[in-house]
JSON list of C-alpha atoms in Angstrom, two decimals:
[
{"chain": "A", "resi": 1, "resn": "UNK", "atom": "CA", "xyz": [8.80, -24.07, 9.47]},
{"chain": "A", "resi": 2, "resn": "UNK", "atom": "CA", "xyz": [6.04, -26.67, 9.68]},
{"chain": "A", "resi": 3, "resn": "UNK", "atom": "CA", "xyz": [5.93, -29.01, 6.68]},
{"chain": "A", "resi": 4, "resn": "UNK", "atom": "CA", "xyz": [2.69, -30.88, 5.99]},
{"chain": "A", "resi": 5, "resn": "UNK", "atom": "CA", "xyz": [1.76, -33.41, 3.35]},
{"chain": "A", "resi": 6, "resn": "UNK", "atom": "CA", "xyz": [-1.59, -32.93, 1.68]},
{"chain": "A", "resi": 7, "resn": "UNK", "atom": "CA", "xyz": [-3.12, -35.61, 3.91]},
{"chain": "A", "resi": 8, "resn": "UNK", "atom": "CA", "xyz": [-1.78, -33.93, 7.06]},
{"chain": "A", "resi": 9, "resn": "UNK", "atom": "CA", "xyz": [-2.99, -30.53, 5.84]},
{"chain": "A", "resi": 10, "resn": "UNK", "atom": "CA", "xyz": [-6.47, -31.90, 5.13]},
{"chain": "A", "resi": 11, "resn": "UNK", "atom": "CA", "xyz": [-6.65, -33.48, 8.57]},
{"chain": "A", "resi": 12, "resn": "UNK", "atom": "CA", "xyz": [-5.61, -30.29, 10.39]},
{"chain": "A", "resi": 13, "resn": "UNK", "atom": "CA", "xyz": [-7.94, -28.13, 8.31]},
{"chain": "A", "resi": 14, "resn": "UNK", "atom": "CA", "xyz": [-10.86, -30.52, 8.68]},
{"chain": "A", "resi": 15, "resn": "UNK", "atom": "CA", "xyz": [-11.36, -30.91, 4.96]},
{"chain": "A", "resi": 16, "resn": "UNK", "atom": "CA", "xyz": [-10.67, -33.39, 2.14]},
{"chain": "A", "resi": 17, "resn": "UNK", "atom": "CA", "xyz": [-7.58, -33.70, -0.04]},
{"chain": "A", "resi": 18, "resn": "UNK", "atom": "CA", "xyz": [-9.84, -33.42, -3.10]},
{"chain": "A", "resi": 19, "resn": "UNK", "atom": "CA", "xyz": [-11.10, -30.07, -1.79]},
{"chain": "A", "resi": 20, "resn": "UNK", "atom": "CA", "xyz": [-7.54, -28.82, -1.36]},
{"chain": "A", "resi": 21, "resn": "UNK", "atom": "CA", "xyz": [-6.69, -29.81, -4.93]},
{"chain": "A", "resi": 22, "resn": "UNK", "atom": "CA", "xyz": [-9.86, -28.10, -6.17]},
{"chain": "A", "resi": 23, "resn": "UNK", "atom": "CA", "xyz": [-8.91, -24.89, -4.34]},
{"chain": "A", "resi": 24, "resn": "UNK", "atom": "CA", "xyz": [-5.48, -25.01, -5.96]},
{"chain": "A", "resi": 25, "resn": "UNK", "atom": "CA", "xyz": [-7.01, -25.51, -9.40]},
{"chain": "A", "resi": 26, "resn": "UNK", "atom": "CA", "xyz": [-9.29, -22.50, -8.87]},
{"chain": "A", "resi": 27, "resn": "UNK", "atom": "CA", "xyz": [-6.44, -20.31, -7.64]},
{"chain": "A", "resi": 28, "resn": "UNK", "atom": "CA", "xyz": [-7.73, -20.07, -4.09]},
{"chain": "A", "resi": 29, "resn": "UNK", "atom": "CA", "xyz": [-4.75, -21.85, -2.54]},
{"chain": "A", "resi": 30, "resn": "UNK", "atom": "CA", "xyz": [-1.06, -21.67, -3.53]},
{"chain": "A", "resi": 31, "resn": "UNK", "atom": "CA", "xyz": [0.58, -24.91, -4.57]},
{"chain": "A", "resi": 32, "resn": "UNK", "atom": "CA", "xyz": [2.93, -26.87, -2.31]},
{"chain": "A", "resi": 33, "resn": "UNK", "atom": "CA", "xyz": [6.72, -26.74, -2.27]},
{"chain": "A", "resi": 34, "resn": "UNK", "atom": "CA", "xyz": [7.99, -29.82, -4.06]},
{"chain": "A", "resi": 35, "resn": "UNK", "atom": "CA", "xyz": [10.74, -31.90, -2.52]},
{"chain": "A", "resi": 36, "resn": "UNK", "atom": "CA", "xyz": [11.39, -34.65, -4.99]},
{"chain": "A", "resi": 37, "resn": "UNK", "atom": "CA", "xyz": [7.98, -36.06, -5.83]},
{"chain": "A", "resi": 38, "resn": "UNK", "atom": "CA", "xyz": [6.34, -34.98, -2.58]},
{"chain": "A", "resi": 39, "resn": "UNK", "atom": "CA", "xyz": [4.62, -31.63, -2.10]},
{"chain": "A", "resi": 40, "resn": "UNK", "atom": "CA", "xyz": [4.76, -29.96, 1.29]},
{"chain": "A", "resi": 41, "resn": "UNK", "atom": "CA", "xyz": [2.46, -27.30, 2.71]},
{"chain": "A", "resi": 42, "resn": "UNK", "atom": "CA", "xyz": [2.99, -24.92, 5.64]},
{"chain": "A", "resi": 43, "resn": "UNK", "atom": "CA", "xyz": [1.07, -22.81, 8.14]},
{"chain": "A", "resi": 44, "resn": "UNK", "atom": "CA", "xyz": [0.17, -20.23, 5.49]},
{"chain": "A", "resi": 45, "resn": "UNK", "atom": "CA", "xyz": [-1.76, -22.89, 3.56]},
{"chain": "A", "resi": 46, "resn": "UNK", "atom": "CA", "xyz": [-3.54, -23.95, 6.74]},
{"chain": "A", "resi": 47, "resn": "UNK", "atom": "CA", "xyz": [-4.46, -20.34, 7.53]},
{"chain": "A", "resi": 48, "resn": "UNK", "atom": "CA", "xyz": [-5.79, -19.85, 4.00]},
{"chain": "A", "resi": 49, "resn": "UNK", "atom": "CA", "xyz": [-7.96, -22.98, 4.25]},
{"chain": "A", "resi": 50, "resn": "UNK", "atom": "CA", "xyz": [-9.40, -21.84, 7.56]},
{"chain": "A", "resi": 51, "resn": "UNK", "atom": "CA", "xyz": [-10.11, -18.40, 6.12]},
{"chain": "A", "resi": 52, "resn": "UNK", "atom": "CA", "xyz": [-11.91, -19.93, 3.14]},
{"chain": "A", "resi": 53, "resn": "UNK", "atom": "CA", "xyz": [-13.98, -22.05, 5.50]},
{"chain": "A", "resi": 54, "resn": "UNK", "atom": "CA", "xyz": [-14.97, -19.02, 7.60]},
{"chain": "A", "resi": 55, "resn": "UNK", "atom": "CA", "xyz": [-15.93, -17.03, 4.52]},
{"chain": "A", "resi": 56, "resn": "UNK", "atom": "CA", "xyz": [-18.05, -19.89, 3.20]},
{"chain": "A", "resi": 57, "resn": "UNK", "atom": "CA", "xyz": [-19.79, -20.13, 6.56]},
{"chain": "A", "resi": 58, "resn": "UNK", "atom": "CA", "xyz": [-20.65, -16.43, 6.21]},
{"chain": "A", "resi": 59, "resn": "UNK", "atom": "CA", "xyz": [-22.26, -16.99, 2.81]},
{"chain": "A", "resi": 60, "resn": "UNK", "atom": "CA", "xyz": [-19.44, -16.16, 0.40]},
{"chain": "A", "resi": 61, "resn": "UNK", "atom": "CA", "xyz": [-19.35, -18.07, -2.89]},
{"chain": "A", "resi": 62, "resn": "UNK", "atom": "CA", "xyz": [-16.03, -19.46, -4.11]},
{"chain": "A", "resi": 63, "resn": "UNK", "atom": "CA", "xyz": [-16.06, -16.84, -6.87]},
{"chain": "A", "resi": 64, "resn": "UNK", "atom": "CA", "xyz": [-16.42, -14.04, -4.30]},
{"chain": "A", "resi": 65, "resn": "UNK", "atom": "CA", "xyz": [-13.70, -15.60, -2.15]},
{"chain": "A", "resi": 66, "resn": "UNK", "atom": "CA", "xyz": [-11.45, -15.75, -5.23]},
{"chain": "A", "resi": 67, "resn": "UNK", "atom": "CA", "xyz": [-11.91, -12.01, -5.75]},
{"chain": "A", "resi": 68, "resn": "UNK", "atom": "CA", "xyz": [-10.96, -11.33, -2.12]},
{"chain": "A", "resi": 69, "resn": "UNK", "atom": "CA", "xyz": [-8.00, -13.72, -2.25]},
{"chain": "A", "resi": 70, "resn": "UNK", "atom": "CA", "xyz": [-6.71, -12.08, -5.42]},
{"chain": "A", "resi": 71, "resn": "UNK", "atom": "CA", "xyz": [-6.91, -8.72, -3.68]},
{"chain": "A", "resi": 72, "resn": "UNK", "atom": "CA", "xyz": [-5.06, -9.96, -0.62]},
{"chain": "A", "resi": 73, "resn": "UNK", "atom": "CA", "xyz": [-2.40, -11.70, -2.73]},
{"chain": "A", "resi": 74, "resn": "UNK", "atom": "CA", "xyz": [-1.82, -8.57, -4.81]},
{"chain": "A", "resi": 75, "resn": "UNK", "atom": "CA", "xyz": [-1.88, -5.73, -2.32]},
{"chain": "A", "resi": 76, "resn": "UNK", "atom": "CA", "xyz": [-2.43, -3.14, -5.04]},
{"chain": "A", "resi": 77, "resn": "UNK", "atom": "CA", "xyz": [-5.89, -4.60, -5.69]},
{"chain": "A", "resi": 78, "resn": "UNK", "atom": "CA", "xyz": [-7.02, -4.68, -2.07]},
{"chain": "A", "resi": 79, "resn": "UNK", "atom": "CA", "xyz": [-8.14, -1.04, -2.14]},
{"chain": "A", "resi": 80, "resn": "UNK", "atom": "CA", "xyz": [-10.42, -1.86, -5.07]},
{"chain": "A", "resi": 81, "resn": "UNK", "atom": "CA", "xyz": [-11.85, -4.88, -3.23]},
{"chain": "A", "resi": 82, "resn": "UNK", "atom": "CA", "xyz": [-12.65, -2.85, -0.12]},
{"chain": "A", "resi": 83, "resn": "UNK", "atom": "CA", "xyz": [-13.66, 0.32, -1.92]},
{"chain": "A", "resi": 84, "resn": "UNK", "atom": "CA", "xyz": [-10.87, 2.42, -0.41]},
{"chain": "A", "resi": 85, "resn": "UNK", "atom": "CA", "xyz": [-9.93, 5.82, -1.77]},
{"chain": "A", "resi": 86, "resn": "UNK", "atom": "CA", "xyz": [-6.79, 5.78, -3.83]},
{"chain": "A", "resi": 87, "resn": "UNK", "atom": "CA", "xyz": [-5.25, 9.14, -4.61]},
{"chain": "A", "resi": 88, "resn": "UNK", "atom": "CA", "xyz": [-2.70, 9.81, -7.30]},
{"chain": "A", "resi": 89, "resn": "UNK", "atom": "CA", "xyz": [-2.47, 8.32, -10.75]},
{"chain": "A", "resi": 90, "resn": "UNK", "atom": "CA", "xyz": [0.87, 7.26, -12.29]},
{"chain": "A", "resi": 91, "resn": "UNK", "atom": "CA", "xyz": [2.31, 9.83, -14.67]},
{"chain": "A", "resi": 92, "resn": "UNK", "atom": "CA", "xyz": [4.88, 9.33, -17.41]},
{"chain": "A", "resi": 93, "resn": "UNK", "atom": "CA", "xyz": [8.07, 11.32, -16.88]},
{"chain": "A", "resi": 94, "resn": "UNK", "atom": "CA", "xyz": [9.18, 13.25, -19.94]},
{"chain": "A", "resi": 95, "resn": "UNK", "atom": "CA", "xyz": [12.58, 14.71, -20.78]},
{"chain": "A", "resi": 96, "resn": "UNK", "atom": "CA", "xyz": [11.17, 18.11, -19.82]},
{"chain": "A", "resi": 97, "resn": "UNK", "atom": "CA", "xyz": [10.19, 16.76, -16.40]},
{"chain": "A", "resi": 98, "resn": "UNK", "atom": "CA", "xyz": [13.71, 15.45, -15.80]},
{"chain": "A", "resi": 99, "resn": "UNK", "atom": "CA", "xyz": [15.19, 18.77, -16.88]},
{"chain": "A", "resi": 100, "resn": "UNK", "atom": "CA", "xyz": [12.92, 20.54, -14.38]},
{"chain": "A", "resi": 101, "resn": "UNK", "atom": "CA", "xyz": [13.85, 18.24, -11.50]},
{"chain": "A", "resi": 102, "resn": "UNK", "atom": "CA", "xyz": [17.56, 17.83, -12.17]},
{"chain": "A", "resi": 103, "resn": "UNK", "atom": "CA", "xyz": [20.21, 20.45, -13.07]},
{"chain": "A", "resi": 104, "resn": "UNK", "atom": "CA", "xyz": [20.26, 21.54, -16.69]},
{"chain": "A", "resi": 105, "resn": "UNK", "atom": "CA", "xyz": [22.25, 19.14, -18.82]},
{"chain": "A", "resi": 106, "resn": "UNK", "atom": "CA", "xyz": [22.72, 16.65, -15.98]},
{"chain": "A", "resi": 107, "resn": "UNK", "atom": "CA", "xyz": [21.83, 13.02, -16.46]},
{"chain": "A", "resi": 108, "resn": "UNK", "atom": "CA", "xyz": [19.70, 11.13, -14.01]},
{"chain": "A", "resi": 109, "resn": "UNK", "atom": "CA", "xyz": [21.99, 9.99, -11.18]},
{"chain": "A", "resi": 110, "resn": "UNK", "atom": "CA", "xyz": [21.75, 6.14, -11.04]},
{"chain": "A", "resi": 111, "resn": "UNK", "atom": "CA", "xyz": [21.96, 6.20, -7.24]},
{"chain": "A", "resi": 112, "resn": "UNK", "atom": "CA", "xyz": [19.11, 8.71, -7.00]},
{"chain": "A", "resi": 113, "resn": "UNK", "atom": "CA", "xyz": [17.05, 6.75, -9.51]},
{"chain": "A", "resi": 114, "resn": "UNK", "atom": "CA", "xyz": [17.59, 3.53, -7.55]},
{"chain": "A", "resi": 115, "resn": "UNK", "atom": "CA", "xyz": [16.56, 5.23, -4.32]},
{"chain": "A", "resi": 116, "resn": "UNK", "atom": "CA", "xyz": [13.48, 6.80, -5.93]},
{"chain": "A", "resi": 117, "resn": "UNK", "atom": "CA", "xyz": [12.44, 3.35, -7.20]},
{"chain": "A", "resi": 118, "resn": "UNK", "atom": "CA", "xyz": [13.01, 1.81, -3.76]},
{"chain": "A", "resi": 119, "resn": "UNK", "atom": "CA", "xyz": [10.72, 4.48, -2.29]},
{"chain": "A", "resi": 120, "resn": "UNK", "atom": "CA", "xyz": [8.08, 3.72, -4.90]},
{"chain": "A", "resi": 121, "resn": "UNK", "atom": "CA", "xyz": [8.33, 7.16, -6.52]},
{"chain": "A", "resi": 122, "resn": "UNK", "atom": "CA", "xyz": [9.83, 6.07, -9.81]},
{"chain": "A", "resi": 123, "resn": "UNK", "atom": "CA", "xyz": [9.00, 3.14, -12.06]},
{"chain": "A", "resi": 124, "resn": "UNK", "atom": "CA", "xyz": [10.78, 2.04, -15.24]},
{"chain": "A", "resi": 125, "resn": "UNK", "atom": "CA", "xyz": [8.99, 0.02, -17.90]},
{"chain": "A", "resi": 126, "resn": "UNK", "atom": "CA", "xyz": [11.21, -2.98, -18.56]},
{"chain": "A", "resi": 127, "resn": "UNK", "atom": "CA", "xyz": [10.03, -3.35, -22.16]},
{"chain": "A", "resi": 128, "resn": "UNK", "atom": "CA", "xyz": [10.11, 0.28, -23.31]},
{"chain": "A", "resi": 129, "resn": "UNK", "atom": "CA", "xyz": [12.47, 1.91, -20.81]},
{"chain": "A", "resi": 130, "resn": "UNK", "atom": "CA", "xyz": [9.92, 4.66, -20.22]},
{"chain": "A", "resi": 131, "resn": "UNK", "atom": "CA", "xyz": [9.91, 6.21, -16.76]},
{"chain": "A", "resi": 132, "resn": "UNK", "atom": "CA", "xyz": [6.80, 6.88, -14.71]},
{"chain": "A", "resi": 133, "resn": "UNK", "atom": "CA", "xyz": [6.16, 8.68, -11.46]},
{"chain": "A", "resi": 134, "resn": "UNK", "atom": "CA", "xyz": [3.98, 6.86, -8.93]},
{"chain": "A", "resi": 135, "resn": "UNK", "atom": "CA", "xyz": [1.82, 9.99, -8.74]},
{"chain": "A", "resi": 136, "resn": "UNK", "atom": "CA", "xyz": [1.35, 13.07, -10.87]},
{"chain": "A", "resi": 137, "resn": "UNK", "atom": "CA", "xyz": [1.08, 15.04, -7.61]},
{"chain": "A", "resi": 138, "resn": "UNK", "atom": "CA", "xyz": [4.47, 13.81, -6.42]},
{"chain": "A", "resi": 139, "resn": "UNK", "atom": "CA", "xyz": [5.95, 14.77, -9.78]},
{"chain": "A", "resi": 140, "resn": "UNK", "atom": "CA", "xyz": [4.49, 18.26, -9.48]},
{"chain": "A", "resi": 141, "resn": "UNK", "atom": "CA", "xyz": [5.86, 18.66, -5.94]},
{"chain": "A", "resi": 142, "resn": "UNK", "atom": "CA", "xyz": [9.31, 17.47, -7.05]},
{"chain": "A", "resi": 143, "resn": "UNK", "atom": "CA", "xyz": [9.40, 20.00, -9.89]},
{"chain": "A", "resi": 144, "resn": "UNK", "atom": "CA", "xyz": [8.25, 22.80, -7.58]},
{"chain": "A", "resi": 145, "resn": "UNK", "atom": "CA", "xyz": [10.91, 21.99, -4.98]},
{"chain": "A", "resi": 146, "resn": "UNK", "atom": "CA", "xyz": [13.60, 21.84, -7.67]},
{"chain": "A", "resi": 147, "resn": "UNK", "atom": "CA", "xyz": [12.51, 25.23, -9.01]},
{"chain": "A", "resi": 148, "resn": "UNK", "atom": "CA", "xyz": [13.26, 26.70, -5.58]},
{"chain": "A", "resi": 149, "resn": "UNK", "atom": "CA", "xyz": [16.71, 25.16, -5.47]},
{"chain": "A", "resi": 150, "resn": "UNK", "atom": "CA", "xyz": [16.02, 22.08, -3.34]},
{"chain": "A", "resi": 151, "resn": "UNK", "atom": "CA", "xyz": [18.43, 19.28, -4.39]},
{"chain": "A", "resi": 152, "resn": "UNK", "atom": "CA", "xyz": [16.82, 16.02, -5.49]},
{"chain": "A", "resi": 153, "resn": "UNK", "atom": "CA", "xyz": [18.56, 14.01, -2.75]},
{"chain": "A", "resi": 154, "resn": "UNK", "atom": "CA", "xyz": [17.21, 16.41, -0.09]},
{"chain": "A", "resi": 155, "resn": "UNK", "atom": "CA", "xyz": [13.70, 16.11, -1.53]},
{"chain": "A", "resi": 156, "resn": "UNK", "atom": "CA", "xyz": [14.00, 12.31, -1.33]},
{"chain": "A", "resi": 157, "resn": "UNK", "atom": "CA", "xyz": [15.13, 12.59, 2.30]},
{"chain": "A", "resi": 158, "resn": "UNK", "atom": "CA", "xyz": [12.02, 14.62, 3.09]},
{"chain": "A", "resi": 159, "resn": "UNK", "atom": "CA", "xyz": [9.76, 12.23, 1.20]},
{"chain": "A", "resi": 160, "resn": "UNK", "atom": "CA", "xyz": [11.16, 9.23, 3.07]},
{"chain": "A", "resi": 161, "resn": "UNK", "atom": "CA", "xyz": [10.71, 10.95, 6.44]},
{"chain": "A", "resi": 162, "resn": "UNK", "atom": "CA", "xyz": [7.20, 12.10, 5.51]},
{"chain": "A", "resi": 163, "resn": "UNK", "atom": "CA", "xyz": [6.23, 8.60, 4.39]},
{"chain": "A", "resi": 164, "resn": "UNK", "atom": "CA", "xyz": [7.36, 7.20, 7.75]},
{"chain": "A", "resi": 165, "resn": "UNK", "atom": "CA", "xyz": [5.48, 9.91, 9.67]},
{"chain": "A", "resi": 166, "resn": "UNK", "atom": "CA", "xyz": [2.25, 9.44, 7.74]},
{"chain": "A", "resi": 167, "resn": "UNK", "atom": "CA", "xyz": [2.46, 5.65, 8.06]},
{"chain": "A", "resi": 168, "resn": "UNK", "atom": "CA", "xyz": [2.56, 6.00, 11.85]},
{"chain": "A", "resi": 169, "resn": "UNK", "atom": "CA", "xyz": [-0.46, 8.32, 11.69]},
{"chain": "A", "resi": 170, "resn": "UNK", "atom": "CA", "xyz": [-2.30, 5.87, 9.43]},
{"chain": "A", "resi": 171, "resn": "UNK", "atom": "CA", "xyz": [-1.53, 2.96, 11.77]},
{"chain": "A", "resi": 172, "resn": "UNK", "atom": "CA", "xyz": [-3.05, 4.89, 14.70]},
{"chain": "A", "resi": 173, "resn": "UNK", "atom": "CA", "xyz": [-6.23, 5.62, 12.73]},
{"chain": "A", "resi": 174, "resn": "UNK", "atom": "CA", "xyz": [-6.51, 1.98, 11.66]},
{"chain": "A", "resi": 175, "resn": "UNK", "atom": "CA", "xyz": [-6.09, 0.81, 15.26]},
{"chain": "A", "resi": 176, "resn": "UNK", "atom": "CA", "xyz": [-8.82, 3.24, 16.30]},
{"chain": "A", "resi": 177, "resn": "UNK", "atom": "CA", "xyz": [-11.09, 2.01, 13.52]},
{"chain": "A", "resi": 178, "resn": "UNK", "atom": "CA", "xyz": [-10.56, -1.66, 14.32]},
{"chain": "A", "resi": 179, "resn": "UNK", "atom": "CA", "xyz": [-11.11, -1.20, 18.05]},
{"chain": "A", "resi": 180, "resn": "UNK", "atom": "CA", "xyz": [-14.16, 1.07, 17.97]},
{"chain": "A", "resi": 181, "resn": "UNK", "atom": "CA", "xyz": [-15.85, 0.83, 14.56]},
{"chain": "A", "resi": 182, "resn": "UNK", "atom": "CA", "xyz": [-15.39, -2.55, 12.91]},
{"chain": "A", "resi": 183, "resn": "UNK", "atom": "CA", "xyz": [-17.33, -5.44, 14.50]},
{"chain": "A", "resi": 184, "resn": "UNK", "atom": "CA", "xyz": [-15.55, -8.63, 15.44]},
{"chain": "A", "resi": 185, "resn": "UNK", "atom": "CA", "xyz": [-15.60, -11.67, 13.19]},
{"chain": "A", "resi": 186, "resn": "UNK", "atom": "CA", "xyz": [-15.71, -12.20, 9.45]},
{"chain": "A", "resi": 187, "resn": "UNK", "atom": "CA", "xyz": [-18.40, -10.06, 7.77]},
{"chain": "A", "resi": 188, "resn": "UNK", "atom": "CA", "xyz": [-21.03, -11.49, 5.45]},
{"chain": "A", "resi": 189, "resn": "UNK", "atom": "CA", "xyz": [-21.09, -10.25, 1.83]},
{"chain": "A", "resi": 190, "resn": "UNK", "atom": "CA", "xyz": [-23.80, -7.69, 2.70]},
{"chain": "A", "resi": 191, "resn": "UNK", "atom": "CA", "xyz": [-21.91, -6.59, 5.81]},
{"chain": "A", "resi": 192, "resn": "UNK", "atom": "CA", "xyz": [-18.68, -6.25, 3.82]},
{"chain": "A", "resi": 193, "resn": "UNK", "atom": "CA", "xyz": [-20.35, -3.90, 1.34]},
{"chain": "A", "resi": 194, "resn": "UNK", "atom": "CA", "xyz": [-21.69, -1.75, 4.19]},
{"chain": "A", "resi": 195, "resn": "UNK", "atom": "CA", "xyz": [-18.33, -1.77, 5.96]},
{"chain": "A", "resi": 196, "resn": "UNK", "atom": "CA", "xyz": [-16.58, -0.73, 2.74]},
{"chain": "A", "resi": 197, "resn": "UNK", "atom": "CA", "xyz": [-18.70, 2.44, 2.70]},
{"chain": "A", "resi": 198, "resn": "UNK", "atom": "CA", "xyz": [-17.87, 3.13, 6.36]},
{"chain": "A", "resi": 199, "resn": "UNK", "atom": "CA", "xyz": [-14.17, 2.54, 5.68]},
{"chain": "A", "resi": 200, "resn": "UNK", "atom": "CA", "xyz": [-14.23, 5.02, 2.79]},
{"chain": "A", "resi": 201, "resn": "UNK", "atom": "CA", "xyz": [-15.92, 7.67, 4.96]},
{"chain": "A", "resi": 202, "resn": "UNK", "atom": "CA", "xyz": [-13.48, 7.05, 7.79]},
{"chain": "A", "resi": 203, "resn": "UNK", "atom": "CA", "xyz": [-10.59, 7.38, 5.36]},
{"chain": "A", "resi": 204, "resn": "UNK", "atom": "CA", "xyz": [-11.86, 10.80, 4.26]},
{"chain": "A", "resi": 205, "resn": "UNK", "atom": "CA", "xyz": [-12.32, 11.93, 7.87]},
{"chain": "A", "resi": 206, "resn": "UNK", "atom": "CA", "xyz": [-8.77, 10.87, 8.75]},
{"chain": "A", "resi": 207, "resn": "UNK", "atom": "CA", "xyz": [-7.34, 12.68, 5.72]},
{"chain": "A", "resi": 208, "resn": "UNK", "atom": "CA", "xyz": [-9.30, 15.85, 6.52]},
{"chain": "A", "resi": 209, "resn": "UNK", "atom": "CA", "xyz": [-8.15, 15.82, 10.15]},
{"chain": "A", "resi": 210, "resn": "UNK", "atom": "CA", "xyz": [-4.51, 15.36, 9.18]},
{"chain": "A", "resi": 211, "resn": "UNK", "atom": "CA", "xyz": [-4.71, 18.07, 6.51]},
{"chain": "A", "resi": 212, "resn": "UNK", "atom": "CA", "xyz": [-6.26, 20.55, 8.95]},
{"chain": "A", "resi": 213, "resn": "UNK", "atom": "CA", "xyz": [-3.71, 19.89, 11.69]},
{"chain": "A", "resi": 214, "resn": "UNK", "atom": "CA", "xyz": [-0.80, 19.96, 9.25]},
{"chain": "A", "resi": 215, "resn": "UNK", "atom": "CA", "xyz": [-1.96, 23.30, 7.85]},
{"chain": "A", "resi": 216, "resn": "UNK", "atom": "CA", "xyz": [-2.19, 24.76, 11.36]},
{"chain": "A", "resi": 217, "resn": "UNK", "atom": "CA", "xyz": [1.23, 23.36, 12.28]},
{"chain": "A", "resi": 218, "resn": "UNK", "atom": "CA", "xyz": [2.83, 24.69, 9.09]},
{"chain": "A", "resi": 219, "resn": "UNK", "atom": "CA", "xyz": [1.34, 28.13, 9.68]},
{"chain": "A", "resi": 220, "resn": "UNK", "atom": "CA", "xyz": [2.62, 28.21, 13.25]},
{"chain": "A", "resi": 221, "resn": "UNK", "atom": "CA", "xyz": [6.06, 26.93, 12.25]},
{"chain": "A", "resi": 222, "resn": "UNK", "atom": "CA", "xyz": [6.32, 29.47, 9.42]},
{"chain": "A", "resi": 223, "resn": "UNK", "atom": "CA", "xyz": [5.40, 32.34, 11.75]},
{"chain": "A", "resi": 224, "resn": "UNK", "atom": "CA", "xyz": [8.01, 31.19, 14.24]},
{"chain": "A", "resi": 225, "resn": "UNK", "atom": "CA", "xyz": [10.68, 30.93, 11.53]},
{"chain": "A", "resi": 226, "resn": "UNK", "atom": "CA", "xyz": [9.86, 34.39, 10.15]},
{"chain": "A", "resi": 227, "resn": "UNK", "atom": "CA", "xyz": [9.87, 35.94, 13.62]},
{"chain": "A", "resi": 228, "resn": "UNK", "atom": "CA", "xyz": [13.21, 34.31, 14.33]},
{"chain": "A", "resi": 229, "resn": "UNK", "atom": "CA", "xyz": [14.72, 35.66, 11.12]},
{"chain": "A", "resi": 230, "resn": "UNK", "atom": "CA", "xyz": [13.29, 39.14, 11.66]},
{"chain": "A", "resi": 231, "resn": "UNK", "atom": "CA", "xyz": [14.68, 39.14, 15.17]},
{"chain": "A", "resi": 232, "resn": "UNK", "atom": "CA", "xyz": [18.10, 38.08, 13.91]},
{"chain": "A", "resi": 233, "resn": "UNK", "atom": "CA", "xyz": [18.18, 40.76, 11.21]},
{"chain": "A", "resi": 234, "resn": "UNK", "atom": "CA", "xyz": [17.06, 43.52, 13.61]},
{"chain": "A", "resi": 235, "resn": "UNK", "atom": "CA", "xyz": [19.89, 42.85, 16.04]}
]
């Protein structure tokens, strides 16, 4: 890993050490790693400085850049910055919810709970111990599957596989969007606002296309499964 003093960083970024310190004070740039009394920076600091410079050249104020940087540093806020659609609100899990998902009288399996948290489905409040589901929709699906006899570990298997499948689909749509819709270069503030609207529309189109194709595929697969079972029974 490249280690740079503040003077070396300023020289490579084409800026002043006072500017770097000002960016750190304003929260635009992370601080250095201290080794004794000397602070060292790396390529990530250089990339951030170059990004700030490009955004300023496009007319962004430091306050606007700070908003963007905060979004990029805390991925959960990026959707808000870009105006993306976020589906699913967290929902608190009650004792009744647990009873519906897990066998009557059974306690929450620590291994299952750990896996659900790793998948982002379950959150535990460190101060109160209360449990929350990442999405009320996911909670509803889990309860419905359990009511039909699907074990919790099997439901988690399906969720993990589905998450991987949908991520691959999302990556393809994003590649398509970047190659054919988004212009090259850093957008100006006005362009970013316009692009945010386009991104939101594109997100809806992608979701509608996937939903339509999934519905058709499920219908076809269900017909095939029923025909197979009917054929087996009739023999």
